[in-house]
PDB file of C-alpha atoms in Angstrom:
ATOM      1  CA  UNK A1085       0.000   0.000   0.000  1.00  0.00           C
ATOM      2  CA  UNK A1086       1.131   3.553  -0.610  1.00  0.00           C
ATOM      3  CA  UNK A1087       1.474   6.235   2.040  1.00  0.00           C
ATOM      4  CA  UNK A1088      -1.728   7.861   0.804  1.00  0.00           C
ATOM      5  CA  UNK A1089      -4.025   4.854   0.887  1.00  0.00           C
ATOM      6  CA  UNK A1090      -2.481   2.713   3.627  1.00  0.00           C
ATOM      7  CA  UNK A1091      -4.747   1.882   6.562  1.00  0.00           C
ATOM      8  CA  UNK A1092      -3.917   3.485   9.912  1.00  0.00           C
ATOM      9  CA  UNK A1093      -4.575   0.585  12.255  1.00  0.00           C
ATOM     10  CA  UNK A1094      -4.305  -0.365  15.914  1.00  0.00           C
ATOM     11  CA  UNK A1095      -4.662  -3.931  17.140  1.00  0.00           C
ATOM     12  CA  UNK A1096      -5.020  -5.175  20.718  1.00  0.00           C
ATOM     13  CA  UNK A1097      -3.911  -1.808  22.085  1.00  0.00           C
ATOM     14  CA  UNK A1098      -3.471  -1.300  25.826  1.00  0.00           C
ATOM     15  CA  UNK A1099      -2.384   1.872  27.595  1.00  0.00           C
ATOM     16  CA  UNK A1100      -1.306   2.651  31.146  1.00  0.00           C
ATOM     17  CA  UNK A1101      -1.533   6.074  32.793  1.00  0.00           C
ATOM     18  CA  UNK A1102      -0.318   6.810  36.318  1.00  0.00           C
ATOM     19  CA  UNK A1103       0.089   3.132  37.097  1.00  0.00           C
ATOM     20  CA  UNK A1104      -3.469   2.325  35.972  1.00  0.00           C
ATOM     21  CA  UNK A1105      -4.497   0.518  32.792  1.00  0.00           C
ATOM     22  CA  UNK A1106      -7.032   2.823  31.123  1.00  0.00           C
ATOM     23  CA  UNK A1107      -8.004   0.647  28.155  1.00  0.00           C
ATOM     24  CA  UNK A1108      -7.063  -2.741  26.772  1.00  0.00           C
ATOM     25  CA  UNK A1109      -7.677  -4.981  23.739  1.00  0.00           C
ATOM     26  CA  UNK A1110      -8.700  -1.987  21.624  1.00  0.00           C
ATOM     27  CA  UNK A1111      -8.809  -2.250  17.821  1.00  0.00           C
ATOM     28  CA  UNK A1112      -9.406   0.446  15.214  1.00  0.00           C
ATOM     29  CA  UNK A1113      -8.836   0.961  11.480  1.00  0.00           C
ATOM     30  CA  UNK A1114      -8.934   4.249   9.579  1.00  0.00           C
ATOM     31  CA  UNK A1115      -8.705   4.569   5.795  1.00  0.00           C
ATOM     32  CA  UNK A1116      -8.310   7.677   3.643  1.00  0.00           C
ATOM     33  CA  UNK A1117     -11.376   9.937   3.827  1.00  0.00           C
ATOM     34  CA  UNK A1118     -12.616   8.422   7.095  1.00  0.00           C
ATOM     35  CA  UNK A1119     -13.203   9.870  10.562  1.00  0.00           C
ATOM     36  CA  UNK A1120     -13.383   8.027  13.870  1.00  0.00           C
ATOM     37  CA  UNK A1121     -15.270   9.616  16.776  1.00  0.00           C
ATOM     38  CA  UNK A1122     -14.138   8.781  20.319  1.00  0.00           C
ATOM     39  CA  UNK A1123     -16.731   8.704  23.103  1.00  0.00           C
ATOM     40  CA  UNK A1124     -16.566   7.794  26.749  1.00  0.00           C
ATOM     41  CA  UNK A1125     -16.764   9.121  30.281  1.00  0.00           C
ATOM     42  CA  UNK A1126     -14.044  11.327  31.738  1.00  0.00           C
ATOM     43  CA  UNK A1127     -11.031   9.154  32.476  1.00  0.00           C
ATOM     44  CA  UNK A1128     -12.030   6.422  30.038  1.00  0.00           C
ATOM     45  CA  UNK A1129      -8.925   6.987  27.905  1.00  0.00           C
ATOM     46  CA  UNK A1130      -9.977   9.186  24.974  1.00  0.00           C
ATOM     47  CA  UNK A1131      -7.074  11.607  25.404  1.00  0.00           C
ATOM     48  CA  UNK A1132      -4.696   8.731  26.120  1.00  0.00           C
ATOM     49  CA  UNK A1133      -5.684   6.977  22.903  1.00  0.00           C
ATOM     50  CA  UNK A1134      -5.084  10.136  20.872  1.00  0.00           C
ATOM     51  CA  UNK A1135      -1.652  10.485  22.470  1.00  0.00           C
ATOM     52  CA  UNK A1136      -0.910   6.830  21.686  1.00  0.00           C
ATOM     53  CA  UNK A1137      -1.908   7.452  18.055  1.00  0.00           C
ATOM     54  CA  UNK A1138       0.454  10.434  18.002  1.00  0.00           C
ATOM     55  CA  UNK A1139       3.312   8.423  19.482  1.00  0.00           C
ATOM     56  CA  UNK A1140       3.387  10.708  22.549  1.00  0.00           C
ATOM     57  CA  UNK A1141       2.374   7.968  25.010  1.00  0.00           C
ATOM     58  CA  UNK A1142       3.965   4.508  24.828  1.00  0.00           C
ATOM     59  CA  UNK A1143       1.813   1.437  24.396  1.00  0.00           C
ATOM     60  CA  UNK A1144       1.537  -1.075  27.201  1.00  0.00           C
ATOM     61  CA  UNK A1145       0.641  -3.686  24.580  1.00  0.00           C
ATOM     62  CA  UNK A1146      -0.538  -3.964  20.990  1.00  0.00           C
ATOM     63  CA  UNK A1147       0.490  -2.965  17.504  1.00  0.00           C
ATOM     64  CA  UNK A1148       0.101   0.415  15.763  1.00  0.00           C
ATOM     65  CA  UNK A1149       0.696   0.540  12.000  1.00  0.00           C
ATOM     66  CA  UNK A1150       0.399   2.823   8.991  1.00  0.00           C
ATOM     67  CA  UNK A1151      -0.083   0.520   6.042  1.00  0.00           C
ATOM     68  CA  UNK A1152       2.269  -2.393   6.595  1.00  0.00           C
ATOM     69  CA  UNK A1153       4.869  -0.422   8.572  1.00  0.00           C
ATOM     70  CA  UNK A1154       4.902  -0.201  12.386  1.00  0.00           C
ATOM     71  CA  UNK A1155       4.595   3.419  13.486  1.00  0.00           C
ATOM     72  CA  UNK A1156       7.425   2.841  15.972  1.00  0.00           C
ATOM     73  CA  UNK A1157       9.802   1.967  13.120  1.00  0.00           C
ATOM     74  CA  UNK A1158       9.913   5.575  11.883  1.00  0.00           C
ATOM     75  CA  UNK A1159       8.677   8.122  14.428  1.00  0.00           C
ATOM     76  CA  UNK A1160       9.799  11.091  12.331  1.00  0.00           C
ATOM     77  CA  UNK A1161       7.782   9.939   9.310  1.00  0.00           C
ATOM     78  CA  UNK A1162       4.715   9.474  11.488  1.00  0.00           C
ATOM     79  CA  UNK A1163       5.145  12.878  13.124  1.00  0.00           C
ATOM     80  CA  UNK A1164       5.216  14.495   9.688  1.00  0.00           C
ATOM     81  CA  UNK A1165       1.888  12.946   8.655  1.00  0.00           C
ATOM     82  CA  UNK A1166      -0.338  14.156  11.518  1.00  0.00           C
ATOM     83  CA  UNK A1167      -1.505  17.260  13.356  1.00  0.00           C
ATOM     84  CA  UNK A1168      -2.375  16.904  17.040  1.00  0.00           C
ATOM     85  CA  UNK A1169      -4.559  19.453  18.827  1.00  0.00           C
ATOM     86  CA  UNK A1170      -4.974  18.666  22.514  1.00  0.00           C
ATOM     87  CA  UNK A1171      -6.790  20.364  25.369  1.00  0.00           C
ATOM     88  CA  UNK A1172      -4.087  23.005  25.685  1.00  0.00           C
ATOM     89  CA  UNK A1173      -3.922  25.621  22.924  1.00  0.00           C
ATOM     90  CA  UNK A1174      -0.097  25.785  23.205  1.00  0.00           C
ATOM     91  CA  UNK A1175       0.280  29.468  22.355  1.00  0.00           C
ATOM     92  CA  UNK A1176       3.030  31.912  23.299  1.00  0.00           C
ATOM     93  CA  UNK A1177       1.259  34.835  25.021  1.00  0.00           C
ATOM     94  CA  UNK A1178       3.807  37.487  24.039  1.00  0.00           C
ATOM     95  CA  UNK A1179       3.651  36.689  20.314  1.00  0.00           C
ATOM     96  CA  UNK A1180       0.935  38.005  18.052  1.00  0.00           C
ATOM     97  CA  UNK A1181      -1.654  35.779  16.441  1.00  0.00           C
ATOM     98  CA  UNK A1182       0.295  35.849  13.166  1.00  0.00           C
ATOM     99  CA  UNK A1183       3.640  35.205  14.877  1.00  0.00           C
ATOM    100  CA  UNK A1184       2.261  32.216  16.784  1.00  0.00           C
ATOM    101  CA  UNK A1185       1.092  30.591  13.573  1.00  0.00           C
ATOM    102  CA  UNK A1186       4.309  31.429  11.721  1.00  0.00           C
ATOM    103  CA  UNK A1187       6.376  29.914  14.548  1.00  0.00           C
ATOM    104  CA  UNK A1188       4.410  26.698  14.343  1.00  0.00           C
ATOM    105  CA  UNK A1189       4.829  26.630  10.561  1.00  0.00           C
ATOM    106  CA  UNK A1190       8.595  26.970  10.922  1.00  0.00           C
ATOM    107  CA  UNK A1191       8.677  24.183  13.500  1.00  0.00           C
ATOM    108  CA  UNK A1192       6.855  21.967  11.010  1.00  0.00           C
ATOM    109  CA  UNK A1193       9.247  22.981   8.207  1.00  0.00           C
ATOM    110  CA  UNK A1194       6.423  24.600   6.294  1.00  0.00           C
ATOM    111  CA  UNK A1195       6.300  27.876   4.410  1.00  0.00           C
ATOM    112  CA  UNK A1196       4.425  30.896   5.712  1.00  0.00           C
ATOM    113  CA  UNK A1197       2.510  31.430   2.465  1.00  0.00           C
ATOM    114  CA  UNK A1198      -0.750  30.132   3.934  1.00  0.00           C
ATOM    115  CA  UNK A1199      -0.713  32.153   7.169  1.00  0.00           C
ATOM    116  CA  UNK A1200      -3.257  34.789   6.123  1.00  0.00           C
ATOM    117  CA  UNK A1201      -5.532  32.237   4.457  1.00  0.00           C
ATOM    118  CA  UNK A1202      -5.447  29.968   7.517  1.00  0.00           C
ATOM    119  CA  UNK A1203      -6.388  32.812   9.859  1.00  0.00           C
ATOM    120  CA  UNK A1204      -9.165  33.887   7.489  1.00  0.00           C
ATOM    121  CA  UNK A1205     -10.514  30.322   7.382  1.00  0.00           C
ATOM    122  CA  UNK A1206     -11.033  30.443  11.155  1.00  0.00           C
ATOM    123  CA  UNK A1207     -12.318  34.028  11.111  1.00  0.00           C
ATOM    124  CA  UNK A1208      -9.453  35.633  13.043  1.00  0.00           C
ATOM    125  CA  UNK A1209      -7.511  37.432  10.282  1.00  0.00           C
ATOM    126  CA  UNK A1210      -8.529  40.774  11.829  1.00  0.00           C
ATOM    127  CA  UNK A1211      -6.680  39.742  15.007  1.00  0.00           C
ATOM    128  CA  UNK A1212      -3.390  38.955  13.260  1.00  0.00           C
ATOM    129  CA  UNK A1213      -1.402  41.700  15.043  1.00  0.00           C
ATOM    130  CA  UNK A1214      -2.957  41.169  18.492  1.00  0.00           C
ATOM    131  CA  UNK A1215      -0.807  39.533  21.193  1.00  0.00           C
ATOM    132  CA  UNK A1216      -2.129  36.073  22.048  1.00  0.00           C
ATOM    133  CA  UNK A1217      -2.414  37.009  25.742  1.00  0.00           C
ATOM    134  CA  UNK A1218      -5.344  39.291  24.849  1.00  0.00           C
ATOM    135  CA  UNK A1219      -7.389  36.611  23.110  1.00  0.00           C
ATOM    136  CA  UNK A1220     -10.563  35.129  24.558  1.00  0.00           C
ATOM    137  CA  UNK A1221     -10.786  31.369  25.106  1.00  0.00           C
ATOM    138  CA  UNK A1222     -12.711  30.949  21.860  1.00  0.00           C
ATOM    139  CA  UNK A1223     -10.229  33.054  19.890  1.00  0.00           C
ATOM    140  CA  UNK A1224      -7.347  31.055  21.345  1.00  0.00           C
ATOM    141  CA  UNK A1225      -9.041  27.869  20.204  1.00  0.00           C
ATOM    142  CA  UNK A1226      -9.556  29.272  16.698  1.00  0.00           C
ATOM    143  CA  UNK A1227      -5.853  30.120  16.538  1.00  0.00           C
ATOM    144  CA  UNK A1228      -4.895  26.596  17.658  1.00  0.00           C
ATOM    145  CA  UNK A1229      -7.162  25.110  14.974  1.00  0.00           C
ATOM    146  CA  UNK A1230      -5.776  27.440  12.297  1.00  0.00           C
ATOM    147  CA  UNK A1231      -2.676  25.214  12.330  1.00  0.00           C
ATOM    148  CA  UNK A1232      -4.755  22.562  10.576  1.00  0.00           C
ATOM    149  CA  UNK A1233      -5.407  24.943   7.693  1.00  0.00           C
ATOM    150  CA  UNK A1234      -1.858  26.283   7.498  1.00  0.00           C
ATOM    151  CA  UNK A1235       0.010  23.085   6.579  1.00  0.00           C
ATOM    152  CA  UNK A1236      -1.590  19.962   5.055  1.00  0.00           C
ATOM    153  CA  UNK A1237      -1.324  16.680   6.957  1.00  0.00           C
ATOM    154  CA  UNK A1238      -2.872  13.284   6.272  1.00  0.00           C
ATOM    155  CA  UNK A1239      -4.139  12.662   9.808  1.00  0.00           C
ATOM    156  CA  UNK A1240      -5.812  15.004  12.287  1.00  0.00           C
ATOM    157  CA  UNK A1241      -5.857  13.924  15.952  1.00  0.00           C
ATOM    158  CA  UNK A1242      -8.242  16.260  17.761  1.00  0.00           C
ATOM    159  CA  UNK A1243      -9.109  16.260  21.464  1.00  0.00           C
ATOM    160  CA  UNK A1244     -12.420  18.080  22.047  1.00  0.00           C
ATOM    161  CA  UNK A1245     -11.636  20.517  19.194  1.00  0.00           C
ATOM    162  CA  UNK A1246     -14.853  22.547  19.510  1.00  0.00           C
ATOM    163  CA  UNK A1247     -14.247  23.475  23.160  1.00  0.00           C
ATOM    164  CA  UNK A1248     -14.911  27.211  23.743  1.00  0.00           C
ATOM    165  CA  UNK A1249     -16.007  27.797  20.129  1.00  0.00           C
ATOM    166  CA  UNK A1250     -19.163  29.795  19.430  1.00  0.00           C
ATOM    167  CA  UNK A1251     -21.570  28.760  16.669  1.00  0.00           C
ATOM    168  CA  UNK A1252     -19.592  30.598  13.988  1.00  0.00           C
ATOM    169  CA  UNK A1253     -16.302  29.057  15.086  1.00  0.00           C
ATOM    170  CA  UNK A1254     -17.854  25.591  15.268  1.00  0.00           C
ATOM    171  CA  UNK A1255     -19.294  25.965  11.760  1.00  0.00           C
ATOM    172  CA  UNK A1256     -15.954  27.121  10.367  1.00  0.00           C
ATOM    173  CA  UNK A1257     -14.149  24.211  11.991  1.00  0.00           C
ATOM    174  CA  UNK A1258     -16.749  21.720  10.741  1.00  0.00           C
ATOM    175  CA  UNK A1259     -16.414  23.014   7.173  1.00  0.00           C
ATOM    176  CA  UNK A1260     -12.652  22.666   7.380  1.00  0.00           C
ATOM    177  CA  UNK A1261     -12.974  19.133   8.740  1.00  0.00           C
ATOM    178  CA  UNK A1262     -15.380  18.069   5.998  1.00  0.00           C
ATOM    179  CA  UNK A1263     -13.056  19.499   3.322  1.00  0.00           C
ATOM    180  CA  UNK A1264     -10.160  17.572   4.864  1.00  0.00           C
ATOM    181  CA  UNK A1265     -12.080  14.287   4.699  1.00  0.00           C
ATOM    182  CA  UNK A1266     -13.367  14.977   1.178  1.00  0.00           C
ATOM    183  CA  UNK A1267      -9.778  15.410  -0.020  1.00  0.00           C
ATOM    184  CA  UNK A1268      -8.758  12.004   1.368  1.00  0.00           C
ATOM    185  CA  UNK A1269      -7.621  13.093   4.814  1.00  0.00           C
ATOM    186  CA  UNK A1270      -8.371  11.204   8.022  1.00  0.00           C
ATOM    187  CA  UNK A1271      -9.416  12.380  11.465  1.00  0.00           C
ATOM    188  CA  UNK A1272      -9.823  10.978  14.954  1.00  0.00           C
ATOM    189  CA  UNK A1273     -11.961  13.272  17.100  1.00  0.00           C
ATOM    190  CA  UNK A1274     -12.865  12.977  20.764  1.00  0.00           C
ATOM    191  CA  UNK A1275     -16.108  14.751  21.556  1.00  0.00           C
ATOM    192  CA  UNK A1276     -18.930  14.809  24.097  1.00  0.00           C
ATOM    193  CA  UNK A1277     -21.102  16.728  21.615  1.00  0.00           C
ATOM    194  CA  UNK A1278     -22.418  16.058  18.160  1.00  0.00           C
ATOM    195  CA  UNK A1279     -20.046  15.554  15.238  1.00  0.00           C
ATOM    196  CA  UNK A1280     -21.485  15.949  11.746  1.00  0.00           C
ATOM    197  CA  UNK A1281     -21.542  13.004   9.376  1.00  0.00           C
ATOM    198  CA  UNK A1282     -22.089   9.295   9.880  1.00  0.00           C
ATOM    199  CA  UNK A1283     -18.663   8.400  11.170  1.00  0.00           C
ATOM    200  CA  UNK A1284     -18.051   5.247  13.206  1.00  0.00           C
ATOM    201  CA  UNK A1285     -17.958   5.729  16.967  1.00  0.00           C
ATOM    202  CA  UNK A1286     -15.445   4.073  19.277  1.00  0.00           C
ATOM    203  CA  UNK A1287     -16.710   3.985  22.862  1.00  0.00           C
ATOM    204  CA  UNK A1288     -13.734   3.729  25.202  1.00  0.00           C
ATOM    205  CA  UNK A1289     -15.993   2.316  27.897  1.00  0.00           C
ATOM    206  CA  UNK A1290     -16.143  -0.900  25.859  1.00  0.00           C
ATOM    207  CA  UNK A1291     -12.425  -1.430  26.474  1.00  0.00           C
ATOM    208  CA  UNK A1292     -12.283  -1.048  30.242  1.00  0.00           C
ATOM    209  CA  UNK A1293      -9.641  -3.327  31.754  1.00  0.00           C
ATOM    210  CA  UNK A1294     -10.511  -6.295  33.906  1.00  0.00           C
ATOM    211  CA  UNK A1295      -8.773  -6.807  37.303  1.00  0.00           C
ATOM    212  CA  UNK A1296      -6.177  -9.139  35.788  1.00  0.00           C
ATOM    213  CA  UNK A1297      -5.092  -6.358  33.424  1.00  0.00           C
ATOM    214  CA  UNK A1298      -3.629  -4.322  36.301  1.00  0.00           C
ATOM    215  CA  UNK A1299       0.120  -3.753  35.854  1.00  0.00           C
ATOM    216  CA  UNK A1300       0.639  -4.460  39.533  1.00  0.00           C
TER     217      UNK A1300
END
């Protein structure tokens, strides 16, 4: 399979956090153009699974692959193919909106040609010269999500992406997400709210560990 059409797959995944197994025997498969929605109670492992998919949290057990290749075999290649947006917006307060996005683009080895367009896509182009410390929670979230529009990536890993967004921000993000999927991109989204489309849902509560799964 090629990089573009290879299946992103996890088999028999288990993850430990703080000495506690949060999920076990979890399987998923994600092809080009598909989205997977993560559901579950607080503490069920949604954020942990996204971090496992990003290679930020080590697996306790299982196999994570892109196509036929184990993700662990080439961490740099995997890092280049995804964007991860977690609960924290990860902004530098002293930098302007534009400078924050340009810094992220440089860190990802991308050009800055799409900065203005990315900010416009999220409706914050008018704030480009405003220091990030002056942004509201919703504006901060829009700036964090503008990274998705600034540099293309095959896989979006999004942890409660609509948090703090108003109806306009949510609609802009949803349009961007649908365009990403229509162009062959993939997304894994944790959400307590509604997500448009008929995407498969993975309920982390279905993968709660049994007592014998405890690492102790």
